[in-house]
mmCIF file of C-alpha atoms and ligand atoms in Angstrom:
data_model
loop_
_atom_site.group_PDB
_atom_site.id
_atom_site.type_symbol
_atom_site.label_atom_id
_atom_site.label_comp_id
_atom_site.label_asym_id
_atom_site.label_seq_id
_atom_site.Cartn_x
_atom_site.Cartn_y
_atom_site.Cartn_z
ATOM 1 C CA MET A 1 78.986 -6.033 -0.331
ATOM 2 C CA VAL A 2 76.021 -6.728 1.945
ATOM 3 C CA SER A 3 75.708 -3.994 4.576
ATOM 4 C CA VAL A 4 74.608 -4.993 8.042
ATOM 5 C CA ALA A 5 73.441 -2.876 10.982
ATOM 6 C CA ILE A 6 73.834 -4.211 14.513
ATOM 7 C CA LEU A 7 71.367 -3.007 17.152
ATOM 8 C CA GLY A 8 72.921 -3.208 20.633
ATOM 9 C CA PHE A 9 76.667 -3.514 21.278
ATOM 10 C CA GLY A 10 76.486 -5.728 24.366
ATOM 11 C CA VAL A 11 77.977 -9.201 24.800
ATOM 12 C CA VAL A 12 76.357 -10.699 21.687
ATOM 13 C CA GLY A 13 76.334 -7.590 19.456
ATOM 14 C CA SER A 14 80.044 -6.953 20.014
ATOM 15 C CA GLY A 15 80.713 -10.648 19.375
ATOM 16 C CA VAL A 16 78.877 -10.426 16.038
ATOM 17 C CA ALA A 17 80.997 -7.434 14.951
ATOM 18 C CA GLU A 18 84.138 -9.295 16.027
ATOM 19 C CA VAL A 19 83.283 -12.527 14.176
ATOM 20 C CA LEU A 20 82.259 -10.624 11.012
ATOM 21 C CA SER A 21 85.598 -8.834 11.080
ATOM 22 C CA THR A 22 87.884 -11.712 12.183
ATOM 23 C CA ASN A 23 86.388 -14.255 9.754
ATOM 24 C CA PHE A 24 85.692 -11.726 6.980
ATOM 25 C CA GLU A 25 87.203 -13.779 4.150
ATOM 26 C CA LYS A 26 85.765 -17.120 5.209
ATOM 27 C CA ILE A 27 82.330 -15.514 5.606
ATOM 28 C CA ALA A 28 82.614 -13.831 2.192
ATOM 29 C CA HIS A 29 83.476 -17.210 0.686
ATOM 30 C CA ASN A 30 80.519 -18.962 2.360
ATOM 31 C CA ALA A 31 78.077 -16.154 1.513
ATOM 32 C CA ALA A 32 79.504 -15.759 -2.016
ATOM 33 C CA GLN A 33 79.703 -12.021 -1.313
ATOM 34 C CA GLU A 34 81.375 -9.746 1.220
ATOM 35 C CA ILE A 35 79.462 -8.829 4.378
ATOM 36 C CA GLY A 36 80.375 -5.724 6.351
ATOM 37 C CA VAL A 37 79.094 -3.788 9.360
ATOM 38 C CA LYS A 38 77.860 -0.336 8.311
ATOM 39 C CA TYR A 39 76.141 0.818 11.522
ATOM 40 C CA ILE A 40 76.046 -0.100 15.178
ATOM 41 C CA LEU A 41 73.201 1.386 17.203
ATOM 42 C CA ASP A 42 73.797 1.873 20.911
ATOM 43 C CA ILE A 43 72.933 4.595 23.407
ATOM 44 C CA ARG A 44 76.408 4.244 24.930
ATOM 45 C CA ASP A 45 79.687 5.589 23.502
ATOM 46 C CA PHE A 46 82.556 3.281 22.567
ATOM 47 C CA PRO A 47 85.397 5.675 21.645
ATOM 48 C CA ASP A 48 88.056 2.930 21.858
ATOM 49 C CA SER A 49 86.209 0.334 19.814
ATOM 50 C CA PRO A 50 87.726 -0.698 16.454
ATOM 51 C CA PHE A 51 84.174 -0.121 15.130
ATOM 52 C CA LYS A 52 83.963 3.430 16.547
ATOM 53 C CA ASP A 53 83.133 4.954 13.143
ATOM 54 C CA CYS A 54 80.002 2.816 12.794
ATOM 55 C CA PHE A 55 78.135 4.013 15.888
ATOM 56 C CA VAL A 56 74.815 5.835 15.611
ATOM 57 C CA LYS A 57 72.172 6.645 18.195
ATOM 58 C CA ASP A 58 69.206 7.225 15.886
ATOM 59 C CA PHE A 59 67.501 4.141 14.443
ATOM 60 C CA SER A 60 65.964 6.123 11.581
ATOM 61 C CA ILE A 61 69.456 6.443 9.995
ATOM 62 C CA ILE A 62 69.477 2.648 9.619
ATOM 63 C CA GLU A 63 65.798 2.430 8.737
ATOM 64 C CA ASN A 64 66.157 4.982 5.929
ATOM 65 C CA ASP A 65 69.389 3.659 4.436
ATOM 66 C CA PRO A 66 68.435 1.390 1.483
ATOM 67 C CA ASP A 67 71.989 0.055 1.489
ATOM 68 C CA VAL A 68 71.310 -1.806 4.775
ATOM 69 C CA LYS A 69 69.801 -5.156 3.851
ATOM 70 C CA ILE A 70 70.166 -7.024 7.163
ATOM 71 C CA VAL A 71 69.499 -5.728 10.661
ATOM 72 C CA VAL A 72 70.923 -7.715 13.584
ATOM 73 C CA GLU A 73 68.876 -7.227 16.729
ATOM 74 C CA THR A 74 70.927 -7.991 19.843
ATOM 75 C CA ILE A 75 69.293 -5.474 22.164
ATOM 76 C CA GLY A 76 67.211 -8.052 24.047
ATOM 77 C CA GLY A 77 63.843 -7.653 25.716
ATOM 78 C CA VAL A 78 60.532 -6.685 24.139
ATOM 79 C CA GLY A 79 60.751 -2.876 24.244
ATOM 80 C CA ALA A 80 63.004 -1.100 21.733
ATOM 81 C CA ALA A 81 63.916 -4.481 20.227
ATOM 82 C CA TYR A 82 60.266 -5.121 19.268
ATOM 83 C CA GLU A 83 59.755 -1.640 17.833
ATOM 84 C CA PHE A 84 63.004 -1.646 15.812
ATOM 85 C CA THR A 85 62.403 -5.194 14.512
ATOM 86 C CA LYS A 86 58.974 -4.211 13.191
ATOM 87 C CA ARG A 87 60.310 -0.997 11.699
ATOM 88 C CA ALA A 88 63.214 -2.815 10.044
ATOM 89 C CA LEU A 89 60.857 -5.402 8.490
ATOM 90 C CA LEU A 90 58.448 -2.670 7.372
ATOM 91 C CA ALA A 91 61.427 -0.888 5.778
ATOM 92 C CA GLY A 92 62.169 -4.058 3.753
ATOM 93 C CA LYS A 93 65.175 -5.338 5.704
ATOM 94 C CA SER A 94 65.706 -8.904 6.853
ATOM 95 C CA VAL A 95 66.246 -9.281 10.598
ATOM 96 C CA VAL A 96 68.506 -11.704 12.468
ATOM 97 C CA THR A 97 68.247 -11.989 16.238
ATOM 98 C CA SER A 98 69.445 -13.740 19.384
ATOM 99 C CA ASN A 99 66.479 -12.343 21.321
ATOM 100 C CA LYS A 100 64.563 -15.315 22.718
ATOM 101 C CA GLU A 101 62.155 -13.173 24.727
ATOM 102 C CA LEU A 102 61.049 -11.334 21.600
ATOM 103 C CA VAL A 103 60.712 -14.486 19.464
ATOM 104 C CA ALA A 104 58.843 -16.357 22.224
ATOM 105 C CA THR A 105 56.506 -13.434 22.849
ATOM 106 C CA HIS A 106 55.951 -11.938 19.388
ATOM 107 C CA GLY A 107 57.411 -14.575 17.041
ATOM 108 C CA TYR A 108 54.149 -15.339 15.248
ATOM 109 C CA GLU A 109 53.473 -11.675 14.482
ATOM 110 C CA LEU A 110 57.058 -10.940 13.373
ATOM 111 C CA LEU A 111 57.276 -14.062 11.204
ATOM 112 C CA GLN A 112 53.994 -13.069 9.552
ATOM 113 C CA LEU A 113 55.322 -9.592 8.906
ATOM 114 C CA ALA A 114 58.494 -11.065 7.374
ATOM 115 C CA ARG A 115 56.519 -13.583 5.287
ATOM 116 C CA GLU A 116 54.175 -10.930 3.877
ATOM 117 C CA ARG A 117 57.200 -8.947 2.717
ATOM 118 C CA ASN A 118 59.273 -11.917 1.489
ATOM 119 C CA LEU A 119 61.905 -11.162 4.130
ATOM 120 C CA ASN A 120 63.824 -13.349 6.537
ATOM 121 C CA TYR A 121 63.387 -13.232 10.294
ATOM 122 C CA LEU A 122 66.017 -15.687 11.582
ATOM 123 C CA PHE A 123 66.740 -16.607 15.205
ATOM 124 C CA GLU A 124 69.202 -19.534 15.368
ATOM 125 C CA ALA A 125 71.020 -17.859 18.294
ATOM 126 C CA SER A 126 67.847 -17.529 20.368
ATOM 127 C CA VAL A 127 68.099 -21.134 21.634
ATOM 128 C CA GLY A 128 71.212 -23.043 22.665
ATOM 129 C CA GLY A 129 73.711 -20.199 22.044
ATOM 130 C CA GLY A 130 76.120 -21.573 19.427
ATOM 131 C CA ILE A 131 74.391 -24.976 19.046
ATOM 132 C CA PRO A 132 72.666 -25.481 15.701
ATOM 133 C CA ILE A 133 69.087 -26.389 16.713
ATOM 134 C CA ILE A 134 66.580 -24.105 14.914
ATOM 135 C CA ARG A 135 67.877 -24.980 11.444
ATOM 136 C CA PRO A 136 68.185 -28.731 12.218
ATOM 137 C CA ILE A 137 64.578 -28.848 13.456
ATOM 138 C CA SER A 138 63.191 -26.841 10.544
ATOM 139 C CA GLN A 139 65.349 -28.431 7.829
ATOM 140 C CA CYS A 140 67.339 -31.545 8.725
ATOM 141 C CA LEU A 141 64.500 -33.138 10.748
ATOM 142 C CA ALA A 142 61.731 -31.835 8.490
ATOM 143 C CA ALA A 143 60.808 -35.388 7.434
ATOM 144 C CA ASN A 144 59.833 -36.308 10.999
ATOM 145 C CA GLU A 145 56.777 -36.003 13.177
ATOM 146 C CA ILE A 146 58.438 -34.732 16.347
ATOM 147 C CA ASP A 147 56.633 -35.917 19.470
ATOM 148 C CA GLU A 148 58.980 -34.891 22.266
ATOM 149 C CA LEU A 149 61.854 -32.523 22.896
ATOM 150 C CA TYR A 150 63.635 -31.765 26.173
ATOM 151 C CA GLY A 151 66.922 -30.374 27.299
ATOM 152 C CA ILE A 152 69.177 -28.156 29.305
ATOM 153 C CA LEU A 153 68.394 -24.784 27.764
ATOM 154 C CA ASN A 154 69.983 -22.301 30.136
ATOM 155 C CA GLY A 155 73.751 -22.051 30.488
ATOM 156 C CA THR A 156 73.745 -19.870 33.600
ATOM 157 C CA THR A 157 71.661 -22.241 35.736
ATOM 158 C CA ASN A 158 73.566 -25.265 34.435
ATOM 159 C CA TYR A 159 76.798 -23.497 35.367
ATOM 160 C CA ILE A 160 75.452 -22.755 38.866
ATOM 161 C CA LEU A 161 74.198 -26.329 39.414
ATOM 162 C CA THR A 162 77.485 -27.800 38.143
ATOM 163 C CA GLN A 163 79.535 -25.577 40.441
ATOM 164 C CA MET A 164 77.295 -26.487 43.406
ATOM 165 C CA ILE A 165 77.450 -30.227 42.631
ATOM 166 C CA GLN A 166 81.113 -30.571 41.636
ATOM 167 C CA ASN A 167 82.859 -27.930 43.701
ATOM 168 C CA GLY A 168 80.445 -27.131 46.547
ATOM 169 C CA VAL A 169 80.458 -23.472 45.388
ATOM 170 C CA SER A 170 77.589 -21.435 46.852
ATOM 171 C CA PHE A 171 74.670 -20.435 44.651
ATOM 172 C CA ASP A 172 75.492 -16.703 44.907
ATOM 173 C CA GLU A 173 79.175 -17.124 44.113
ATOM 174 C CA ALA A 174 78.429 -19.317 41.071
ATOM 175 C CA LEU A 175 75.883 -16.766 39.816
ATOM 176 C CA LYS A 176 78.459 -13.957 40.154
ATOM 177 C CA ASP A 177 80.939 -15.990 38.047
ATOM 178 C CA ALA A 178 78.265 -16.597 35.380
ATOM 179 C CA GLN A 179 77.559 -12.855 35.265
ATOM 180 C CA LYS A 180 81.282 -12.085 34.952
ATOM 181 C CA GLU A 181 81.561 -14.477 31.997
ATOM 182 C CA GLY A 182 78.634 -12.753 30.228
ATOM 183 C CA TYR A 183 76.370 -15.841 30.415
ATOM 184 C CA ALA A 184 73.617 -14.376 32.608
ATOM 185 C CA GLU A 185 70.739 -12.208 31.431
ATOM 186 C CA ALA A 186 70.755 -8.478 32.285
ATOM 187 C CA ASP A 187 68.337 -9.437 35.066
ATOM 188 C CA PRO A 188 69.613 -12.853 36.212
ATOM 189 C CA ALA A 189 66.185 -13.599 37.719
ATOM 190 C CA ALA A 190 65.248 -14.553 34.142
ATOM 191 C CA ASP A 191 67.844 -17.339 34.345
ATOM 192 C CA ILE A 192 67.399 -18.613 37.883
ATOM 193 C CA GLU A 193 63.590 -18.414 37.903
ATOM 194 C CA GLY A 194 63.459 -20.399 34.638
ATOM 195 C CA HIS A 195 61.956 -17.694 32.382
ATOM 196 C CA ASP A 196 64.838 -17.830 29.912
ATOM 197 C CA ALA A 197 64.491 -21.624 29.564
ATOM 198 C CA CYS A 198 60.715 -21.144 29.262
ATOM 199 C CA ARG A 199 61.150 -18.751 26.320
ATOM 200 C CA LYS A 200 63.488 -21.231 24.646
ATOM 201 C CA ILE A 201 61.203 -24.246 25.061
ATOM 202 C CA CYS A 202 58.350 -22.109 23.674
ATOM 203 C CA ILE A 203 60.405 -21.361 20.549
ATOM 204 C CA LEU A 204 61.382 -25.017 20.092
ATOM 205 C CA ALA A 205 57.794 -26.202 20.645
ATOM 206 C CA SER A 206 56.370 -23.599 18.244
ATOM 207 C CA LEU A 207 58.879 -24.661 15.613
ATOM 208 C CA SER A 208 58.422 -28.396 16.186
ATOM 209 C CA PHE A 209 54.634 -28.401 16.372
ATOM 210 C CA GLY A 210 53.709 -25.476 14.125
ATOM 211 C CA ARG A 211 51.645 -23.389 16.575
ATOM 212 C CA HIS A 212 52.848 -20.464 18.661
ATOM 213 C CA ILE A 213 53.235 -21.513 22.303
ATOM 214 C CA TYR A 214 53.235 -18.426 24.530
ATOM 215 C CA PRO A 215 55.457 -18.292 27.649
ATOM 216 C CA ASP A 216 52.580 -17.291 29.931
ATOM 217 C CA SER A 217 50.888 -20.641 29.229
ATOM 218 C CA VAL A 218 53.919 -22.666 30.359
ATOM 219 C CA PRO A 219 54.356 -23.763 34.027
ATOM 220 C CA THR A 220 57.847 -22.599 34.952
ATOM 221 C CA GLU A 221 60.001 -23.357 37.967
ATOM 222 C CA GLY A 222 63.654 -22.309 38.269
ATOM 223 C CA ILE A 223 66.469 -23.546 40.488
ATOM 224 C CA THR A 224 66.083 -21.247 43.490
ATOM 225 C CA LYS A 225 64.502 -24.001 45.575
ATOM 226 C CA VAL A 226 67.204 -26.589 44.819
ATOM 227 C CA THR A 227 69.228 -27.076 48.001
ATOM 228 C CA LEU A 228 72.552 -28.738 48.728
ATOM 229 C CA SER A 229 70.546 -31.377 50.556
ATOM 230 C CA ASP A 230 68.667 -32.173 47.303
ATOM 231 C CA VAL A 231 72.016 -32.334 45.511
ATOM 232 C CA GLY A 232 73.304 -34.766 48.176
ATOM 233 C CA PHE A 233 70.218 -37.017 48.151
ATOM 234 C CA ALA A 234 70.229 -37.073 44.343
ATOM 235 C CA LYS A 235 73.926 -37.998 44.228
ATOM 236 C CA SER A 236 73.501 -40.830 46.723
ATOM 237 C CA ALA A 237 70.789 -42.306 44.473
ATOM 238 C CA GLY A 238 72.861 -41.938 41.246
ATOM 239 C CA TYR A 239 71.267 -38.743 39.892
ATOM 240 C CA LYS A 240 72.254 -35.151 39.096
ATOM 241 C CA ILE A 241 69.884 -32.201 39.319
ATOM 242 C CA LYS A 242 69.390 -30.361 36.028
ATOM 243 C CA LEU A 243 66.942 -27.647 34.961
ATOM 244 C CA LEU A 244 65.068 -28.978 31.934
ATOM 245 C CA GLY A 245 62.594 -27.521 29.498
ATOM 246 C CA ARG A 246 60.339 -30.182 28.005
ATOM 247 C CA THR A 247 57.611 -30.284 25.395
ATOM 248 C CA VAL A 248 55.471 -33.286 24.426
ATOM 249 C CA LYS A 249 52.922 -33.773 21.650
ATOM 250 C CA ARG A 250 50.097 -36.218 22.400
ATOM 251 C CA SER A 251 48.605 -38.515 19.757
ATOM 252 C CA ASP A 252 45.528 -36.237 19.582
ATOM 253 C CA GLY A 253 47.854 -33.432 18.423
ATOM 254 C CA LYS A 254 47.725 -31.398 21.644
ATOM 255 C CA VAL A 255 50.975 -30.130 23.100
ATOM 256 C CA THR A 256 52.343 -29.395 26.561
ATOM 257 C CA CYS A 257 55.431 -27.550 27.770
ATOM 258 C CA TYR A 258 56.983 -26.952 31.153
ATOM 259 C CA VAL A 259 60.288 -25.948 32.769
ATOM 260 C CA ALA A 260 61.406 -27.517 36.062
ATOM 261 C CA PRO A 261 64.393 -29.028 37.854
ATOM 262 C CA HIS A 262 64.725 -32.788 37.264
ATOM 263 C CA LEU A 263 66.775 -35.592 38.738
ATOM 264 C CA VAL A 264 68.657 -36.922 35.724
ATOM 265 C CA GLY A 265 70.149 -40.442 35.920
ATOM 266 C CA GLU A 266 73.964 -40.383 35.850
ATOM 267 C CA ASN A 267 73.943 -42.639 32.750
ATOM 268 C CA ASN A 268 71.721 -40.257 30.793
ATOM 269 C CA LEU A 269 73.745 -38.177 28.292
ATOM 270 C CA LEU A 270 72.189 -34.981 29.687
ATOM 271 C CA ALA A 271 73.747 -35.721 33.092
ATOM 272 C CA ASN A 272 77.159 -35.044 31.578
ATOM 273 C CA VAL A 273 76.170 -31.709 30.061
ATOM 274 C CA GLU A 274 77.991 -29.487 32.530
ATOM 275 C CA ASN A 275 78.749 -25.815 33.191
ATOM 276 C CA VAL A 276 77.598 -23.407 30.466
ATOM 277 C CA PHE A 277 76.933 -26.198 27.962
ATOM 278 C CA ASN A 278 73.407 -26.985 26.772
ATOM 279 C CA GLY A 279 72.082 -30.328 25.547
ATOM 280 C CA ILE A 280 68.832 -30.850 23.674
ATOM 281 C CA VAL A 281 67.223 -34.205 22.835
ATOM 282 C CA VAL A 282 64.679 -34.331 19.997
ATOM 283 C CA HIS A 283 62.564 -37.412 19.326
ATOM 284 C CA GLY A 284 61.234 -37.861 15.779
ATOM 285 C CA ASN A 285 59.221 -40.789 14.435
ATOM 286 C CA ALA A 286 61.782 -41.544 11.730
ATOM 287 C CA ILE A 287 65.085 -40.639 13.361
ATOM 288 C CA GLY A 288 64.370 -41.689 16.954
ATOM 289 C CA ASN A 289 66.389 -39.686 19.476
ATOM 290 C CA VAL A 290 68.942 -37.137 18.345
ATOM 291 C CA MET A 291 70.931 -34.983 20.726
ATOM 292 C CA PHE A 292 72.436 -31.534 20.170
ATOM 293 C CA TYR A 293 75.247 -30.388 22.453
ATOM 294 C CA GLY A 294 77.479 -27.342 22.718
ATOM 295 C CA ALA A 295 78.141 -23.953 24.282
ATOM 296 C CA GLY A 296 74.732 -22.593 25.288
ATOM 297 C CA ALA A 297 75.770 -19.027 26.079
ATOM 298 C CA GLY A 298 78.700 -16.659 25.753
ATOM 299 C CA LYS A 299 79.889 -13.966 23.379
ATOM 300 C CA LEU A 300 81.506 -15.838 20.495
ATOM 301 C CA PRO A 301 79.413 -19.056 20.528
ATOM 302 C CA THR A 302 76.224 -16.985 20.304
ATOM 303 C CA ALA A 303 77.775 -14.680 17.698
ATOM 304 C CA SER A 304 78.676 -17.785 15.670
ATOM 305 C CA ALA A 305 74.962 -18.625 15.354
ATOM 306 C CA VAL A 306 73.982 -15.008 14.595
ATOM 307 C CA VAL A 307 76.583 -14.709 11.843
ATOM 308 C CA ALA A 308 75.485 -18.026 10.294
ATOM 309 C CA ASP A 309 71.986 -16.510 10.053
ATOM 310 C CA ILE A 310 73.414 -13.339 8.473
ATOM 311 C CA ILE A 311 75.097 -15.510 5.833
ATOM 312 C CA ASP A 312 71.877 -17.464 5.290
ATOM 313 C CA ALA A 313 69.795 -14.282 5.014
ATOM 314 C CA SER A 314 72.269 -12.839 2.490
ATOM 315 C CA LYS A 315 71.773 -15.959 0.338
ATOM 316 C CA HIS A 316 67.980 -15.777 0.581
ATOM 317 C CA PHE A 317 67.084 -12.211 -0.378
ATOM 318 C CA LYS A 318 65.009 -13.373 -3.336
ATOM 319 C CA ALA A 319 63.359 -16.510 -1.948
ATOM 320 C CA ARG A 320 63.026 -16.230 1.808
ATOM 321 C CA LYS A 321 63.701 -19.180 4.104
ATOM 322 C CA GLN A 322 60.498 -21.025 4.989
ATOM 323 C CA LEU A 323 60.382 -20.504 8.733
ATOM 324 C CA ASP A 324 56.886 -19.946 10.086
ATOM 325 C CA TRP A 325 54.284 -21.241 12.474
ATOM 326 C CA MET A 326 50.597 -20.632 12.985
ATOM 327 C CA GLU A 327 48.907 -18.637 15.714
ATOM 328 C CA SER A 328 47.999 -20.520 18.891
ATOM 329 C CA SER A 329 44.441 -21.775 19.249
ATOM 330 C CA PRO A 330 42.384 -22.613 22.349
ATOM 331 C CA ASP A 331 42.789 -26.366 21.763
ATOM 332 C CA THR A 332 46.593 -26.269 21.228
ATOM 333 C CA LEU A 333 47.628 -27.215 24.768
ATOM 334 C CA PHE A 334 47.050 -29.945 27.339
ATOM 335 C CA ASP A 335 47.914 -29.775 31.039
ATOM 336 C CA SER A 336 51.453 -30.977 31.872
ATOM 337 C CA ALA A 337 50.107 -32.223 35.249
ATOM 338 C CA THR A 338 48.729 -35.248 33.369
ATOM 339 C CA LEU A 339 52.213 -36.355 32.188
ATOM 340 C CA GLU A 340 53.410 -39.401 34.105
ATOM 341 C CA ASN A 341 56.923 -39.553 35.598
ATOM 342 C CA ARG A 342 58.710 -40.932 38.588
ATOM 343 C CA TRP A 343 59.096 -38.205 41.217
ATOM 344 C CA TYR A 344 61.767 -37.278 43.761
ATOM 345 C CA ILE A 345 60.312 -36.122 47.062
ATOM 346 C CA ARG A 346 62.161 -34.541 49.966
ATOM 347 C CA CYS A 347 59.998 -33.935 53.016
ATOM 348 C CA ALA A 348 60.263 -32.838 56.588
ATOM 349 C CA ASP A 349 58.410 -35.926 57.801
ATOM 350 C CA ALA A 350 59.854 -38.926 59.589
ATOM 351 C CA MET A 351 60.645 -41.883 57.356
ATOM 352 C CA ASP A 352 57.818 -44.038 58.686
ATOM 353 C CA SER A 353 55.134 -41.374 57.943
ATOM 354 C CA ALA A 354 56.438 -41.119 54.362
ATOM 355 C CA GLU A 355 56.605 -44.904 54.089
ATOM 356 C CA LYS A 356 53.004 -45.222 55.290
ATOM 357 C CA ILE A 357 51.777 -43.153 52.323
ATOM 358 C CA PHE A 358 54.308 -44.010 49.620
ATOM 359 C CA GLY A 359 55.714 -47.386 50.786
ATOM 360 C CA GLY A 360 54.165 -49.436 47.980
ATOM 361 C CA LEU A 361 54.628 -46.611 45.483
ATOM 362 C CA ALA A 362 58.295 -45.937 46.138
ATOM 363 C CA ALA A 363 60.712 -47.059 43.453
ATOM 364 C CA LEU A 364 63.814 -46.107 45.377
ATOM 365 C CA SER A 365 64.410 -46.803 49.043
ATOM 366 C CA PHE A 366 63.890 -44.013 51.506
ATOM 367 C CA ALA A 367 66.899 -42.039 52.712
ATOM 368 C CA GLN A 368 67.084 -39.861 55.780
ATOM 369 C CA ALA A 369 69.461 -37.080 56.809
ATOM 370 C CA GLU A 370 69.189 -34.219 59.275
ATOM 371 C CA GLY A 371 65.514 -34.843 60.010
ATOM 372 C CA GLU A 372 64.533 -34.977 56.338
ATOM 373 C CA THR A 373 63.338 -37.937 54.292
ATOM 374 C CA ALA A 374 63.893 -38.365 50.555
ATOM 375 C CA PHE A 375 62.655 -41.002 48.131
ATOM 376 C CA ILE A 376 61.662 -41.591 44.517
ATOM 377 C CA THR A 377 58.151 -42.695 43.601
ATOM 378 C CA GLU A 378 56.819 -45.012 40.942
ATOM 379 C CA SER A 379 55.560 -43.342 37.769
ATOM 380 C CA MET A 380 52.426 -41.242 38.239
ATOM 381 C CA SER A 381 50.875 -37.966 37.097
ATOM 382 C CA LYS A 382 51.362 -34.726 39.020
ATOM 383 C CA THR A 383 47.651 -34.766 39.759
ATOM 384 C CA ALA A 384 47.906 -38.222 41.389
ATOM 385 C CA LEU A 385 51.086 -37.188 43.226
ATOM 386 C CA ASP A 386 49.528 -34.017 44.646
ATOM 387 C CA ALA A 387 46.690 -36.066 46.135
ATOM 388 C CA LEU A 388 49.209 -38.284 47.981
ATOM 389 C CA LEU A 389 51.376 -35.341 49.064
ATOM 390 C CA LYS A 390 48.482 -33.834 51.012
ATOM 391 C CA GLY A 391 49.462 -36.189 53.853
ATOM 392 C CA LEU A 392 53.110 -34.984 53.979
ATOM 393 C CA ALA A 393 55.115 -31.770 54.321
ATOM 394 C CA PRO A 394 57.034 -31.790 50.990
ATOM 395 C CA LEU A 395 60.101 -29.559 50.700
ATOM 396 C CA SER A 396 61.190 -30.465 47.150
ATOM 397 C CA VAL A 397 59.243 -32.228 44.420
ATOM 398 C CA PHE A 398 61.159 -32.841 41.186
ATOM 399 C CA ARG A 399 60.451 -35.039 38.171
ATOM 400 C CA VAL A 400 62.899 -37.879 37.479
ATOM 401 C CA LEU A 401 64.461 -38.590 34.083
ATOM 402 C CA ASP A 402 66.330 -41.884 33.963
HETATM 403 N N1 HSE B 501 71.371 -16.252 29.904
HETATM 404 C C1 HSE B 501 71.316 -17.208 28.850
HETATM 405 C C2 HSE B 501 71.869 -18.524 29.367
HETATM 406 C C3 HSE B 501 72.119 -16.709 27.683
HETATM 407 O O1 HSE B 501 72.513 -18.513 30.420
HETATM 408 O O2 HSE B 501 71.640 -19.557 28.760
HETATM 409 C C4 HSE B 501 71.995 -17.540 26.436
HETATM 410 O O3 HSE B 501 70.700 -17.550 25.935
#
């Protein structure tokens, strides 16, 4: 029997305990040994939980128990989660996590620590909830040079945008629903300001390109500035608004990442990724485009990915899984402002002022409603766009993905 300790009995941690218990026999078959929860660490009491006998409040009980081989960190954040992860690895235990903030911020250091001790530090659940994406990139697509990856990486904001677009639900009401369903972060600002998607694109870029990309080097814009008028203009032109994380590798090997709302063409597969679902497109030089789709947040989908990592860790005690990247270097990144796209502009100017500046550069005819003008430009860099926008009063500026 492999003994597991779960740190944090919130949405994901309780889901992990539930899946390990409900699918006990199937998991034992797949792992070729039984896997059971020995401890659950939480500062709260859960007297009615079926796991009530497992609860402890002192991490050193777990740290000092040689019987515990795998620690599951579902606390979140970079405080106690960071300390306990390091202590677990130093105590010779493999660690499995859903904590994207910790992996994006300290992944290089923690992977090094795991590698030096021949331990696993696995984080399939940190991106895309239940969608397999970390293992496919590191294993199934390992034969490829990946040059671009983009996708809908945050279930809460996709849920909010879908509810606004399809049902005219207000932003606040949709956010409350997402919180009720357990999709949103403890501080939902991390979702709506784009930080959660930023952490996820950093993890995917680090994995795809082999160098740690830190969140504070990634331009990040959430959905708080998306208005119903943007939604309306986008719809009339055949687009949906989606929050995307994107990373691109240039031919000189430099990489860029950003997170921002995009107008996505209604025929693009990502346009039909709705509600809490995530969709991620990876482009490799051998495979071309491949898309991953599924439940991007929620208790059991995320637990499904965590438990798969527990099984994998239990099968790799002797020879750890090769899952590493190098430290960042000063020449790792290039500026995303140089990437060329078509752009959606909504401005407070009259149509003829906008036409005077962008007339020849507009790819989509100008539309006007309630004193606002909206249009889509030809392809250009952000730097070139900003120079033109100096002559207008822009209200929304979003990249376009056809
Ligand atoms: N708050 C996150 C989301 C949870 O909505 O996608 C899953 O990482």
